[in-house]
């Protein structure tokens, strides 16, 4: 089973994805954190997520090799979040490996709950890197949604199943 929770920043998608995973878990679900923090504000965001999930998940941290990180997981995995992972891949010069890594993830036997920011409804940036990130985020969201059993759009803390 694969599910996607997509929504804007601070829409509530992570909280809803976590609750979904907790309901689906057979034992204790996994939480794969992808975010690398480079500044104090990002560190605060990470701390907020840690407090939100408490000790209800087994936490893994991996900024790049997601399929390898979940290979031995024996229960459902929340990947938080794919957009930050795309950012990491761009930052580390691994753009050409993005689609192949997503394909690997989608072939994994583990149940996965993907969390992804919807950045496609904003203005087109004047910055080439931001435009590339938005394009890749859109491509990846389509790849994941196509293969997921369920897709949920989260707006203002309200989740609506769209697939």
PDB file of C-alpha atoms in Angstrom:
ATOM      1  CA  UNK A   1       0.000   0.000   0.000  1.00  0.00           C
ATOM      2  CA  UNK A   2       1.291   3.422  -0.952  1.00  0.00           C
ATOM      3  CA  UNK A   3      -0.379   6.714  -0.037  1.00  0.00           C
ATOM      4  CA  UNK A   4       0.423  10.351  -0.749  1.00  0.00           C
ATOM      5  CA  UNK A   5      -0.435  13.374   1.375  1.00  0.00           C
ATOM      6  CA  UNK A   6       0.086  16.540  -0.646  1.00  0.00           C
ATOM      7  CA  UNK A   7      -0.581  20.107   0.418  1.00  0.00           C
ATOM      8  CA  UNK A   8       0.886  23.520   0.976  1.00  0.00           C
ATOM      9  CA  UNK A   9       3.419  24.407   3.632  1.00  0.00           C
ATOM     10  CA  UNK A  10       1.821  24.241   7.114  1.00  0.00           C
ATOM     11  CA  UNK A  11      -1.367  22.733   5.665  1.00  0.00           C
ATOM     12  CA  UNK A  12      -1.421  19.861   8.184  1.00  0.00           C
ATOM     13  CA  UNK A  13      -0.301  17.185   5.728  1.00  0.00           C
ATOM     14  CA  UNK A  14       2.399  15.746   8.015  1.00  0.00           C
ATOM     15  CA  UNK A  15       0.028  15.371  10.955  1.00  0.00           C
ATOM     16  CA  UNK A  16      -2.588  13.671   8.785  1.00  0.00           C
ATOM     17  CA  UNK A  17       0.041  11.386   7.197  1.00  0.00           C
ATOM     18  CA  UNK A  18       1.265  10.385  10.666  1.00  0.00           C
ATOM     19  CA  UNK A  19      -2.263   9.612  11.882  1.00  0.00           C
ATOM     20  CA  UNK A  20      -2.914   7.576   8.734  1.00  0.00           C
ATOM     21  CA  UNK A  21       0.287   5.570   9.276  1.00  0.00           C
ATOM     22  CA  UNK A  22      -0.521   4.963  12.942  1.00  0.00           C
ATOM     23  CA  UNK A  23      -3.924   3.545  11.949  1.00  0.00           C
ATOM     24  CA  UNK A  24      -2.347   1.280   9.304  1.00  0.00           C
ATOM     25  CA  UNK A  25       0.629   0.081  11.382  1.00  0.00           C
ATOM     26  CA  UNK A  26       0.841  -3.482  12.551  1.00  0.00           C
ATOM     27  CA  UNK A  27       3.533  -2.677  15.145  1.00  0.00           C
ATOM     28  CA  UNK A  28       5.383   0.616  15.454  1.00  0.00           C
ATOM     29  CA  UNK A  29       5.587   2.634  12.216  1.00  0.00           C
ATOM     30  CA  UNK A  30       8.735   4.221  10.871  1.00  0.00           C
ATOM     31  CA  UNK A  31       9.324   7.887  10.204  1.00  0.00           C
ATOM     32  CA  UNK A  32      11.990   8.645   7.610  1.00  0.00           C
ATOM     33  CA  UNK A  33      13.129  12.233   8.099  1.00  0.00           C
ATOM     34  CA  UNK A  34      14.800  13.680   5.004  1.00  0.00           C
ATOM     35  CA  UNK A  35      15.477  17.256   6.078  1.00  0.00           C
ATOM     36  CA  UNK A  36      19.004  18.492   6.555  1.00  0.00           C
ATOM     37  CA  UNK A  37      19.065  21.618   8.649  1.00  0.00           C
ATOM     38  CA  UNK A  38      21.310  24.469   7.685  1.00  0.00           C
ATOM     39  CA  UNK A  39      19.960  27.227   9.915  1.00  0.00           C
ATOM     40  CA  UNK A  40      18.186  27.829  13.227  1.00  0.00           C
ATOM     41  CA  UNK A  41      14.751  28.260  11.662  1.00  0.00           C
ATOM     42  CA  UNK A  42      14.972  24.842   9.997  1.00  0.00           C
ATOM     43  CA  UNK A  43      16.152  23.347  13.271  1.00  0.00           C
ATOM     44  CA  UNK A  44      13.013  24.749  14.945  1.00  0.00           C
ATOM     45  CA  UNK A  45      10.804  23.173  12.273  1.00  0.00           C
ATOM     46  CA  UNK A  46      12.470  19.810  12.836  1.00  0.00           C
ATOM     47  CA  UNK A  47      11.972  20.086  16.598  1.00  0.00           C
ATOM     48  CA  UNK A  48       8.284  20.868  16.050  1.00  0.00           C
ATOM     49  CA  UNK A  49       7.878  17.677  13.982  1.00  0.00           C
ATOM     50  CA  UNK A  50       9.700  15.616  16.615  1.00  0.00           C
ATOM     51  CA  UNK A  51       7.354  16.903  19.337  1.00  0.00           C
ATOM     52  CA  UNK A  52       4.320  16.280  17.123  1.00  0.00           C
ATOM     53  CA  UNK A  53       5.113  12.613  16.524  1.00  0.00           C
ATOM     54  CA  UNK A  54       6.346  11.996  20.089  1.00  0.00           C
ATOM     55  CA  UNK A  55       7.739   8.472  20.470  1.00  0.00           C
ATOM     56  CA  UNK A  56       5.048   6.811  18.404  1.00  0.00           C
ATOM     57  CA  UNK A  57       7.444   6.164  15.491  1.00  0.00           C
ATOM     58  CA  UNK A  58      10.862   4.610  14.958  1.00  0.00           C
ATOM     59  CA  UNK A  59      12.793   7.517  13.449  1.00  0.00           C
ATOM     60  CA  UNK A  60      15.302   7.124  10.636  1.00  0.00           C
ATOM     61  CA  UNK A  61      17.227  10.038   9.176  1.00  0.00           C
ATOM     62  CA  UNK A  62      18.425   9.933   5.579  1.00  0.00           C
ATOM     63  CA  UNK A  63      18.707  12.946   3.282  1.00  0.00           C
ATOM     64  CA  UNK A  64      19.456  11.137  -0.008  1.00  0.00           C
ATOM     65  CA  UNK A  65      19.177   7.320  -0.282  1.00  0.00           C
ATOM     66  CA  UNK A  66      15.559   6.752   0.680  1.00  0.00           C
ATOM     67  CA  UNK A  67      14.993   3.288  -0.830  1.00  0.00           C
ATOM     68  CA  UNK A  68      18.107   1.955   0.882  1.00  0.00           C
ATOM     69  CA  UNK A  69      17.041   3.505   4.198  1.00  0.00           C
ATOM     70  CA  UNK A  70      13.694   1.695   4.298  1.00  0.00           C
ATOM     71  CA  UNK A  71      14.933  -1.633   2.957  1.00  0.00           C
ATOM     72  CA  UNK A  72      14.818  -3.345   6.367  1.00  0.00           C
ATOM     73  CA  UNK A  73      11.730  -1.614   7.760  1.00  0.00           C
ATOM     74  CA  UNK A  74       9.146  -4.165   8.876  1.00  0.00           C
ATOM     75  CA  UNK A  75       6.161  -1.836   9.079  1.00  0.00           C
ATOM     76  CA  UNK A  76       4.675   1.190   7.337  1.00  0.00           C
ATOM     77  CA  UNK A  77       7.037   4.116   6.650  1.00  0.00           C
ATOM     78  CA  UNK A  78       6.182   7.823   6.555  1.00  0.00           C
ATOM     79  CA  UNK A  79       8.628   9.717   4.338  1.00  0.00           C
ATOM     80  CA  UNK A  80       8.743  13.322   5.532  1.00  0.00           C
ATOM     81  CA  UNK A  81       9.163  14.864   3.130  1.00  0.00           C
ATOM     82  CA  UNK A  82       9.784  14.280  -0.537  1.00  0.00           C
ATOM     83  CA  UNK A  83      10.025  18.004  -1.361  1.00  0.00           C
ATOM     84  CA  UNK A  84      12.866  18.485   1.108  1.00  0.00           C
ATOM     85  CA  UNK A  85      14.505  15.377  -0.334  1.00  0.00           C
ATOM     86  CA  UNK A  86      14.314  16.938  -3.827  1.00  0.00           C
ATOM     87  CA  UNK A  87      15.951  20.033  -2.343  1.00  0.00           C
ATOM     88  CA  UNK A  88      18.719  17.838  -0.883  1.00  0.00           C
ATOM     89  CA  UNK A  89      19.274  16.081  -4.204  1.00  0.00           C
ATOM     90  CA  UNK A  90      19.618  19.421  -5.993  1.00  0.00           C
ATOM     91  CA  UNK A  91      21.933  20.781  -3.281  1.00  0.00           C
ATOM     92  CA  UNK A  92      24.204  17.723  -3.487  1.00  0.00           C
ATOM     93  CA  UNK A  93      24.300  17.730  -7.318  1.00  0.00           C
ATOM     94  CA  UNK A  94      22.232  14.547  -7.736  1.00  0.00           C
ATOM     95  CA  UNK A  95      19.381  15.892  -9.876  1.00  0.00           C
ATOM     96  CA  UNK A  96      19.809  13.167 -12.499  1.00  0.00           C
ATOM     97  CA  UNK A  97      19.151  10.463  -9.870  1.00  0.00           C
ATOM     98  CA  UNK A  98      15.836  11.848  -8.618  1.00  0.00           C
ATOM     99  CA  UNK A  99      13.454   9.952 -10.891  1.00  0.00           C
ATOM    100  CA  UNK A 100      15.377   6.666 -10.552  1.00  0.00           C
ATOM    101  CA  UNK A 101      15.277   6.903  -6.750  1.00  0.00           C
ATOM    102  CA  UNK A 102      11.525   7.552  -6.822  1.00  0.00           C
ATOM    103  CA  UNK A 103      11.063   4.528  -9.089  1.00  0.00           C
ATOM    104  CA  UNK A 104      13.036   2.413  -6.578  1.00  0.00           C
ATOM    105  CA  UNK A 105      10.840   3.661  -3.740  1.00  0.00           C
ATOM    106  CA  UNK A 106       7.664   2.864  -5.622  1.00  0.00           C
ATOM    107  CA  UNK A 107       8.899  -0.708  -6.164  1.00  0.00           C
ATOM    108  CA  UNK A 108       9.674  -1.248  -2.459  1.00  0.00           C
ATOM    109  CA  UNK A 109       7.567  -3.899  -0.752  1.00  0.00           C
ATOM    110  CA  UNK A 110       7.062  -1.703   2.304  1.00  0.00           C
ATOM    111  CA  UNK A 111       3.883   0.257   2.806  1.00  0.00           C
ATOM    112  CA  UNK A 112       4.849   3.913   2.352  1.00  0.00           C
ATOM    113  CA  UNK A 113       3.116   7.171   3.187  1.00  0.00           C
ATOM    114  CA  UNK A 114       4.649   9.991   1.152  1.00  0.00           C
ATOM    115  CA  UNK A 115       4.424  13.613   2.300  1.00  0.00           C
ATOM    116  CA  UNK A 116       4.974  16.239  -0.381  1.00  0.00           C
ATOM    117  CA  UNK A 117       4.556  20.006  -0.638  1.00  0.00           C
ATOM    118  CA  UNK A 118       2.297  21.294  -3.381  1.00  0.00           C
ATOM    119  CA  UNK A 119       4.370  24.147  -4.782  1.00  0.00           C
ATOM    120  CA  UNK A 120       2.768  24.154  -8.221  1.00  0.00           C
ATOM    121  CA  UNK A 121       0.046  26.656  -7.402  1.00  0.00           C
ATOM    122  CA  UNK A 122       2.321  29.619  -6.803  1.00  0.00           C
ATOM    123  CA  UNK A 123       3.800  32.245  -9.095  1.00  0.00           C
ATOM    124  CA  UNK A 124       6.616  31.371 -11.463  1.00  0.00           C
ATOM    125  CA  UNK A 125       9.849  32.498  -9.835  1.00  0.00           C
ATOM    126  CA  UNK A 126      12.448  34.689 -11.484  1.00  0.00           C
ATOM    127  CA  UNK A 127      15.095  32.342 -10.023  1.00  0.00           C
ATOM    128  CA  UNK A 128      16.165  29.475 -12.289  1.00  0.00           C
ATOM    129  CA  UNK A 129      16.909  27.103  -9.383  1.00  0.00           C
ATOM    130  CA  UNK A 130      13.493  27.717  -7.816  1.00  0.00           C
ATOM    131  CA  UNK A 131      11.827  27.066 -11.179  1.00  0.00           C
ATOM    132  CA  UNK A 132      13.790  23.821 -11.564  1.00  0.00           C
ATOM    133  CA  UNK A 133      12.829  22.731  -8.040  1.00  0.00           C
ATOM    134  CA  UNK A 134       9.146  23.446  -8.744  1.00  0.00           C
ATOM    135  CA  UNK A 135       9.304  21.520 -12.017  1.00  0.00           C
ATOM    136  CA  UNK A 136      10.964  18.513 -10.377  1.00  0.00           C
ATOM    137  CA  UNK A 137       8.534  18.612  -7.456  1.00  0.00           C
ATOM    138  CA  UNK A 138       5.635  18.521  -9.930  1.00  0.00           C
ATOM    139  CA  UNK A 139       7.147  15.662 -11.933  1.00  0.00           C
ATOM    140  CA  UNK A 140       7.808  13.638  -8.788  1.00  0.00           C
ATOM    141  CA  UNK A 141       4.336  14.316  -7.387  1.00  0.00           C
ATOM    142  CA  UNK A 142       2.814  12.949 -10.596  1.00  0.00           C
ATOM    143  CA  UNK A 143       5.049   9.859 -10.503  1.00  0.00           C
ATOM    144  CA  UNK A 144       4.081   9.104  -6.924  1.00  0.00           C
ATOM    145  CA  UNK A 145       0.369   9.875  -7.285  1.00  0.00           C
ATOM    146  CA  UNK A 146       0.092   7.629 -10.334  1.00  0.00           C
ATOM    147  CA  UNK A 147       1.360   4.616  -8.379  1.00  0.00           C
ATOM    148  CA  UNK A 148      -0.308   5.298  -5.029  1.00  0.00           C
ATOM    149  CA  UNK A 149      -3.386   3.451  -3.856  1.00  0.00           C
ATOM    150  CA  UNK A 150      -4.630   6.625  -2.154  1.00  0.00           C
ATOM    151  CA  UNK A 151      -3.877  10.332  -2.604  1.00  0.00           C
ATOM    152  CA  UNK A 152      -5.007  12.967  -0.120  1.00  0.00           C
ATOM    153  CA  UNK A 153      -5.003  16.728  -0.617  1.00  0.00           C
ATOM    154  CA  UNK A 154      -4.598  18.677   2.612  1.00  0.00           C
ATOM    155  CA  UNK A 155      -5.783  22.287   2.814  1.00  0.00           C
ATOM    156  CA  UNK A 156      -6.049  24.288   6.064  1.00  0.00           C
ATOM    157  CA  UNK A 157      -5.871  21.109   8.131  1.00  0.00           C
ATOM    158  CA  UNK A 158      -8.654  19.400   6.200  1.00  0.00           C
ATOM    159  CA  UNK A 159      -7.884  16.226   4.283  1.00  0.00           C
ATOM    160  CA  UNK A 160      -9.785  15.248   1.165  1.00  0.00           C
ATOM    161  CA  UNK A 161      -9.174  11.973  -0.654  1.00  0.00           C
ATOM    162  CA  UNK A 162      -8.674  12.672  -4.356  1.00  0.00           C
ATOM    163  CA  UNK A 163      -7.733   9.135  -5.433  1.00  0.00           C
TER     164      UNK A 163
END
